[in-house]
């Protein structure tokens, strides 16, 4: 029967058994594309830019508003206006009934009570109004093109972020695989130290070794175990980062080759594939559109409007009898703005020229970065070959010194120094492999090819 302690242990250990096991790199990349939280946020931003572009396009079709208004007033001007809008005004509203038309007195100075002190009146007006821009000097067209380009820019941002997440996923896989190799090699080294410890212990009994020799070996074993435990912690950390990237708990992966394949580089295709260059080109197009927007300020703005309404003291009463319409066209043209429009136009032109140079700078800078990465990768390939040979030699030397120690030719310190040399070269080999892989993934990201898995 389970006790409370065992049940608590199972609850704590449950996430460890619930993660994805034997995950391949291909599977991980598909999960990143679908579930990574940063990518999801970027896609939401992409969708918002899409709707901003649709909203900008909608301005071409004008605006149709419907309104219903209800009021009550005893203000003389309002009441008379209400009656006019309802087509109910009479001469009596002017106070003609109060005029003395007999000629015995002058009726003009008489203040008509009906006009000045009318009874309060309700007023309901239903109105449909449509406004349409006919000519804006190209401003609306350019705004539409700008928002469409900004949507495309957000798509490129998402694509660049995807490349970064694929880069990080691949690096995590290769890091875990390298650490696994490091742990395996450390376990072999620890096993060799244990064998050496056993030999020293036997030789001590026979009087051929001293306590200091045994202590030295045990200290080295403790040091190696500490490195082994640290490597396991680093591997766990790499798994946590991978789980964060995938937004999915990962328990284990399928190891990959510790040497990522070199991508094919075609400089002539770089400008068309690189996302930063595509973004720079798109930015250049936007600045050209911005120049056209500023030019539109020198053109007239022409718009049309139409209005249909009906008003009465009762809502929708005798609607067709009380209806009215208004149509019209309006043109406005700013003739003088104190030089503001001219200054803004010149500023937009200068910005366009600046971005044009930035595009050329981006092209040359990225091409230079690609060549630099290629050179560094080739250099690290040579280092990998060199360290592999050195490691093979260091192991042979250690084995030789191990035998010579048993024969009493060298001291235990000499053996441990050679063993330290082996460990040092192993660390250098893993480090240069890690640097090389990182540069290859960075190069894949720049080339926007994804590289080979």
XYZ file of C-alpha atoms in Angstrom:
453
model
C 0.000 0.000 0.000
C 1.319 3.498 -0.946
C 2.180 5.788 1.914
C 1.858 9.588 1.752
C 5.614 9.881 1.125
C 5.529 7.576 -1.896
C 2.476 9.379 -3.297
C 4.285 12.733 -2.962
C 7.320 11.284 -4.763
C 5.137 10.142 -7.655
C 3.563 13.600 -7.945
C 7.005 15.234 -8.084
C 8.376 12.713 -10.583
C 5.286 12.726 -12.814
C 6.484 15.500 -15.207
C 9.698 13.532 -15.779
C 7.732 10.597 -17.166
C 5.291 12.735 -19.132
C 7.780 14.351 -21.531
C 8.351 13.482 -25.180
C 10.938 10.710 -25.558
C 13.369 9.961 -28.395
C 12.452 13.205 -30.123
C 14.107 13.659 -33.516
C 15.412 16.981 -34.794
C 12.890 17.000 -37.659
C 10.034 16.477 -35.200
C 11.373 19.200 -32.912
C 11.524 21.730 -35.764
C 7.905 20.978 -36.713
C 6.828 21.446 -33.073
C 8.718 24.760 -32.882
C 6.983 26.021 -36.018
C 3.587 25.171 -34.565
C 3.842 25.712 -30.792
C 6.626 28.204 -30.024
C 5.037 31.051 -28.033
C 7.170 33.839 -29.542
C 6.218 32.687 -33.038
C 2.544 32.649 -32.068
C 2.811 36.244 -30.812
C 4.606 37.259 -34.030
C 1.846 35.689 -36.125
C -0.774 37.636 -34.153
C 1.118 40.832 -34.990
C 1.223 39.703 -38.626
C -2.563 39.282 -38.647
C -3.055 42.741 -37.118
C -0.924 44.271 -39.895
C -3.089 42.415 -42.420
C -6.223 44.034 -40.999
C -4.520 47.434 -40.907
C -3.882 47.042 -44.655
C -7.536 46.109 -45.206
C -8.635 49.136 -43.167
C -6.440 51.443 -45.279
C -7.924 50.004 -48.473
C -11.426 50.601 -47.107
C -10.901 54.384 -47.088
C -11.183 54.372 -50.899
C -14.847 53.365 -50.647
C -15.917 56.246 -48.455
C -18.062 56.185 -45.359
C -21.792 55.579 -44.884
C -23.369 56.600 -41.567
C -26.896 56.157 -40.265
C -28.112 58.127 -37.271
C -31.353 58.530 -35.324
C -31.667 61.582 -33.070
C -34.424 62.478 -30.603
C -34.776 65.917 -28.924
C -37.261 68.051 -27.042
C -36.962 71.837 -26.732
C -38.931 75.052 -26.153
C -36.133 77.250 -27.485
C -37.707 79.542 -30.085
C -35.019 78.945 -32.693
C -34.998 75.167 -32.126
C -38.796 74.813 -32.293
C -39.016 76.867 -35.491
C -36.124 74.872 -36.973
C -37.815 71.584 -35.980
C -40.976 72.649 -37.791
C -39.017 73.633 -40.894
C -37.220 70.262 -40.976
C -40.575 68.531 -40.540
C -42.049 70.724 -43.327
C -44.768 71.990 -40.942
C -43.923 75.707 -40.637
C -46.929 78.078 -41.134
C -47.408 81.843 -41.231
C -49.007 81.467 -37.818
C -45.595 80.463 -36.454
C -44.452 83.998 -37.325
C -47.270 85.474 -35.162
C -49.443 86.689 -38.059
C -52.554 85.882 -36.023
C -51.474 88.521 -33.527
C -51.029 91.350 -36.101
C -53.566 94.193 -36.214
C -54.374 94.252 -39.904
C -57.110 96.969 -39.605
C -54.635 99.738 -40.165
C -55.483 101.504 -36.894
C -52.042 100.646 -35.527
C -48.600 99.662 -36.832
C -48.299 95.847 -36.523
C -44.522 95.714 -37.041
C -43.414 96.528 -33.444
C -45.642 93.742 -32.078
C -43.615 90.858 -30.597
C -45.417 87.680 -31.709
C -45.886 85.297 -28.771
C -46.209 82.199 -31.030
C -42.762 82.885 -32.453
C -40.949 83.950 -29.289
C -42.670 81.701 -26.738
C -43.578 78.510 -28.577
C -44.764 75.370 -26.845
C -42.118 72.711 -26.304
C -41.866 70.276 -29.197
C -40.394 66.803 -29.765
C -38.138 66.289 -32.740
C -36.938 62.989 -34.235
C -34.572 62.923 -37.180
C -33.349 59.869 -39.104
C -30.391 60.504 -41.391
C -28.200 58.493 -43.777
C -25.004 60.233 -44.904
C -22.378 59.012 -47.386
C -18.974 60.652 -47.929
C -16.616 59.572 -50.722
C -13.077 60.807 -51.478
C -12.810 61.475 -55.214
C -9.223 62.739 -55.421
C -6.537 62.930 -52.720
C -3.421 63.530 -54.791
C -2.485 59.862 -54.417
C -2.352 60.001 -50.600
C -4.885 57.226 -49.973
C -3.273 55.001 -52.611
C 0.173 55.421 -51.060
C -1.144 54.826 -47.537
C -2.704 51.593 -48.792
C 0.589 50.511 -50.354
C 2.508 51.430 -47.183
C 0.243 49.374 -44.904
C 0.457 46.455 -47.355
C 4.259 46.703 -47.266
C 4.203 46.845 -43.451
C 2.166 43.636 -43.487
C 4.792 42.047 -45.730
C 7.456 43.366 -43.344
C 5.717 41.675 -40.410
C 5.717 38.410 -42.397
C 9.475 38.752 -42.898
C 9.868 39.435 -39.158
C 8.008 36.196 -38.427
C 10.175 34.328 -40.922
C 13.342 35.719 -39.346
C 12.112 34.757 -35.881
C 11.340 31.258 -37.193
C 14.912 30.990 -38.523
C 16.189 32.051 -35.100
C 14.048 29.444 -33.316
C 15.148 26.725 -35.753
C 18.739 27.869 -35.147
C 18.242 27.596 -31.356
C 16.526 24.209 -31.660
C 19.331 22.757 -33.755
C 21.939 24.187 -31.411
C 20.139 22.662 -28.408
C 20.103 19.240 -30.136
C 23.784 19.426 -31.010
C 24.671 20.767 -27.548
C 22.843 17.890 -25.872
C 24.560 15.395 -28.185
C 27.992 16.933 -27.485
C 27.368 16.910 -23.731
C 26.261 13.278 -24.002
C 29.597 12.454 -25.704
C 31.417 14.436 -23.023
C 29.595 12.529 -20.263
C 30.439 9.236 -21.979
C 34.127 10.171 -22.230
C 34.175 11.397 -18.634
C 32.656 8.124 -17.465
C 35.461 6.268 -19.252
C 38.040 8.571 -17.630
C 36.471 8.006 -14.206
C 36.550 4.271 -14.872
C 40.268 4.534 -15.755
C 40.939 6.524 -12.581
C 39.142 3.869 -10.538
C 41.329 1.191 -12.144
C 44.363 3.307 -11.359
C 43.142 3.740 -7.788
C 42.815 -0.015 -7.434
C 46.360 -0.526 -8.761
C 47.778 2.127 -6.396
C 45.928 0.550 -3.499
C 47.424 -2.877 -4.329
C 50.899 -1.421 -4.800
C 50.579 0.397 -1.473
C 49.922 -2.894 0.273
C 53.039 -4.301 -1.333
C 55.049 -1.234 -0.332
C 55.556 0.133 -3.829
C 53.257 3.172 -3.352
C 52.713 5.760 -0.659
C 49.616 7.243 0.975
C 50.163 10.480 -0.947
C 49.898 8.548 -4.243
C 46.507 7.162 -3.233
C 45.282 10.546 -2.016
C 46.371 12.148 -5.288
C 44.426 9.606 -7.331
C 41.349 9.976 -5.122
C 41.504 13.758 -5.439
C 41.614 13.423 -9.212
C 38.653 11.012 -9.096
C 36.663 13.521 -7.026
C 37.507 16.251 -9.521
C 36.427 14.088 -12.462
C 33.157 13.161 -10.723
C 32.470 16.833 -10.080
C 32.956 17.556 -13.797
C 30.716 14.593 -14.598
C 27.920 15.897 -12.345
C 28.296 19.420 -13.772
C 28.000 18.016 -17.299
C 24.774 16.237 -16.340
C 23.392 19.473 -14.900
C 24.308 21.274 -18.139
C 22.511 18.585 -20.113
C 19.392 19.008 -17.930
C 19.560 22.768 -18.481
C 19.790 22.213 -22.249
C 16.693 19.983 -22.058
C 14.832 22.685 -20.125
C 15.732 25.274 -22.771
C 14.644 22.900 -25.545
C 11.335 22.296 -23.732
C 10.871 26.068 -23.454
C 11.505 26.515 -27.193
C 9.055 23.765 -28.131
C 6.524 24.740 -25.437
C 6.484 20.981 -24.813
C 8.187 18.899 -22.125
C 11.077 16.923 -23.677
C 12.391 13.907 -21.755
C 14.944 12.656 -24.290
C 16.131 13.199 -27.845
C 17.547 11.094 -30.597
C 21.221 12.032 -30.777
C 22.533 13.768 -33.870
C 25.975 13.715 -35.412
C 28.222 16.000 -33.341
C 29.385 17.758 -36.549
C 26.681 19.805 -38.321
C 26.950 19.678 -42.143
C 28.401 22.696 -43.951
C 25.735 24.534 -46.010
C 26.187 25.348 -49.691
C 26.863 29.057 -50.161
C 25.992 30.850 -53.415
C 26.803 34.549 -53.050
C 24.742 35.463 -56.138
C 21.616 34.029 -54.432
C 22.337 35.659 -51.078
C 20.629 38.976 -51.872
C 17.392 37.286 -52.911
C 17.290 34.872 -49.953
C 18.591 36.861 -46.989
C 15.723 38.214 -44.882
C 17.568 41.319 -43.645
C 18.272 42.376 -47.230
C 14.634 41.716 -48.177
C 13.527 43.866 -45.224
C 15.938 46.636 -46.229
C 14.605 46.607 -49.803
C 11.041 46.721 -48.554
C 11.960 49.617 -46.270
C 13.378 51.440 -49.297
C 10.073 50.991 -51.132
C 8.189 52.361 -48.108
C 10.376 55.499 -48.029
C 9.609 56.065 -51.725
C 5.896 55.803 -50.951
C 6.395 58.267 -48.078
C 7.839 60.770 -50.582
C 4.681 60.414 -52.682
C 2.537 60.971 -49.580
C 4.334 64.274 -48.930
C 3.914 65.258 -52.597
C 0.150 64.776 -52.279
C 0.017 67.766 -49.903
C 0.605 69.998 -52.944
C -2.519 68.699 -54.721
C -6.183 69.568 -54.108
C -8.472 67.255 -52.148
C -11.865 66.556 -53.712
C -14.705 64.764 -51.993
C -18.417 64.100 -52.601
C -21.180 63.709 -50.074
C -24.851 62.724 -50.116
C -27.382 62.903 -47.310
C -30.927 61.574 -47.010
C -33.095 62.332 -43.960
C -36.603 62.565 -42.576
C -37.771 64.453 -39.469
C -41.003 64.780 -37.479
C -42.303 65.217 -33.949
C -43.062 61.469 -33.857
C -40.447 58.845 -34.680
C -40.685 57.668 -38.319
C -44.148 59.215 -38.673
C -45.053 60.080 -42.302
C -41.438 59.246 -43.223
C -41.764 59.664 -47.008
C -43.750 62.912 -46.706
C -41.101 64.546 -44.525
C -37.988 63.269 -46.356
C -35.206 65.474 -47.766
C -31.847 65.063 -49.473
C -28.616 66.987 -49.946
C -25.778 66.231 -52.353
C -22.590 68.113 -52.996
C -18.923 68.160 -53.917
C -16.164 69.888 -51.989
C -12.639 70.766 -53.113
C -9.910 72.092 -50.824
C -6.409 73.131 -51.802
C -3.804 74.344 -49.380
C -2.017 77.237 -51.077
C 0.373 78.227 -48.284
C 1.634 76.433 -45.177
C 4.646 78.503 -44.218
C 7.040 76.110 -45.994
C 6.048 73.126 -43.800
C 4.953 70.899 -46.685
C 8.107 71.686 -48.671
C 10.357 70.918 -45.709
C 8.563 67.611 -45.029
C 8.934 66.640 -48.693
C 12.668 67.332 -48.689
C 13.050 65.389 -45.448
C 11.237 62.392 -46.984
C 13.505 62.552 -50.050
C 16.641 62.612 -47.864
C 15.334 59.673 -45.842
C 14.799 57.733 -49.075
C 18.404 58.424 -50.151
C 19.693 57.414 -46.709
C 17.782 54.115 -46.734
C 19.051 53.455 -50.268
C 22.635 53.628 -48.954
C 21.629 51.470 -45.973
C 20.403 48.779 -48.357
C 23.777 48.745 -50.136
C 25.525 48.663 -46.764
C 23.355 45.726 -45.669
C 24.184 43.794 -48.869
C 27.943 44.284 -48.487
C 27.903 43.754 -44.722
C 26.006 40.466 -44.939
C 28.190 39.206 -47.785
C 31.262 40.015 -45.666
C 29.729 38.248 -42.653
C 29.070 35.129 -44.748
C 32.692 35.049 -45.940
C 33.925 35.586 -42.379
C 31.786 32.703 -41.083
C 32.973 30.449 -43.909
C 36.603 31.224 -43.055
C 36.046 30.625 -39.332
C 34.241 27.327 -39.984
C 37.068 26.096 -42.236
C 39.570 27.089 -39.532
C 37.583 25.227 -36.885
C 37.338 22.175 -39.176
C 41.125 22.106 -39.142
C 41.136 22.517 -35.349
C 38.723 19.597 -34.965
C 41.017 17.339 -37.023
C 44.021 18.489 -35.026
C 42.359 17.958 -31.619
C 41.102 14.523 -32.655
C 44.675 13.461 -33.454
C 45.946 15.063 -30.246
C 43.265 13.273 -28.213
C 44.137 9.934 -29.767
C 47.808 10.565 -28.997
C 47.058 11.738 -25.411
C 45.118 8.533 -24.718
C 47.971 6.414 -26.008
C 50.432 8.363 -23.852
C 48.211 7.953 -20.791
C 47.935 4.201 -21.387
C 51.704 4.030 -21.798
C 52.315 5.943 -18.550
C 49.737 3.763 -16.822
C 51.780 0.685 -17.730
C 55.073 2.354 -16.864
C 53.721 3.309 -13.443
C 52.927 -0.343 -12.744
C 56.516 -1.097 -13.672
C 57.744 1.615 -11.303
C 59.325 3.715 -14.042
C 57.201 6.885 -13.557
C 55.397 8.460 -10.591
C 51.662 8.675 -10.074
C 51.911 12.433 -10.632
C 53.311 11.804 -14.106
C 50.389 9.493 -14.887
C 47.817 12.017 -13.647
C 49.453 14.840 -15.611
C 49.025 12.814 -18.805
C 45.477 11.997 -17.843
C 44.814 15.729 -17.270
C 46.247 16.436 -20.718
C 43.765 13.982 -22.218
C 40.905 15.700 -20.412
C 42.144 19.145 -21.480
C 42.266 18.165 -25.142
C 38.832 16.523 -24.877
C 37.383 19.784 -23.551
C 39.061 21.778 -26.329
C 37.701 19.369 -28.947
C 34.135 19.643 -27.646
C 34.450 23.423 -27.368
C 35.655 23.880 -30.953
C 32.921 21.512 -32.217
C 30.329 23.601 -30.387
C 31.706 26.864 -31.852
C 31.790 25.340 -35.329
C 28.189 24.102 -35.099
C 26.982 27.479 -33.810
C 28.597 29.261 -36.753
C 27.073 26.784 -39.219
C 23.582 27.349 -37.791
C 24.167 31.104 -37.932
C 25.240 30.760 -41.562
C 22.094 28.728 -42.342
C 20.023 31.476 -40.769
C 21.698 34.188 -42.886
C 21.310 32.137 -46.061
C 17.640 31.545 -45.129
C 17.950 27.935 -46.267
C 17.393 26.181 -42.953
C 20.379 24.000 -43.754
C 20.515 20.235 -43.694
C 19.229 18.317 -40.718
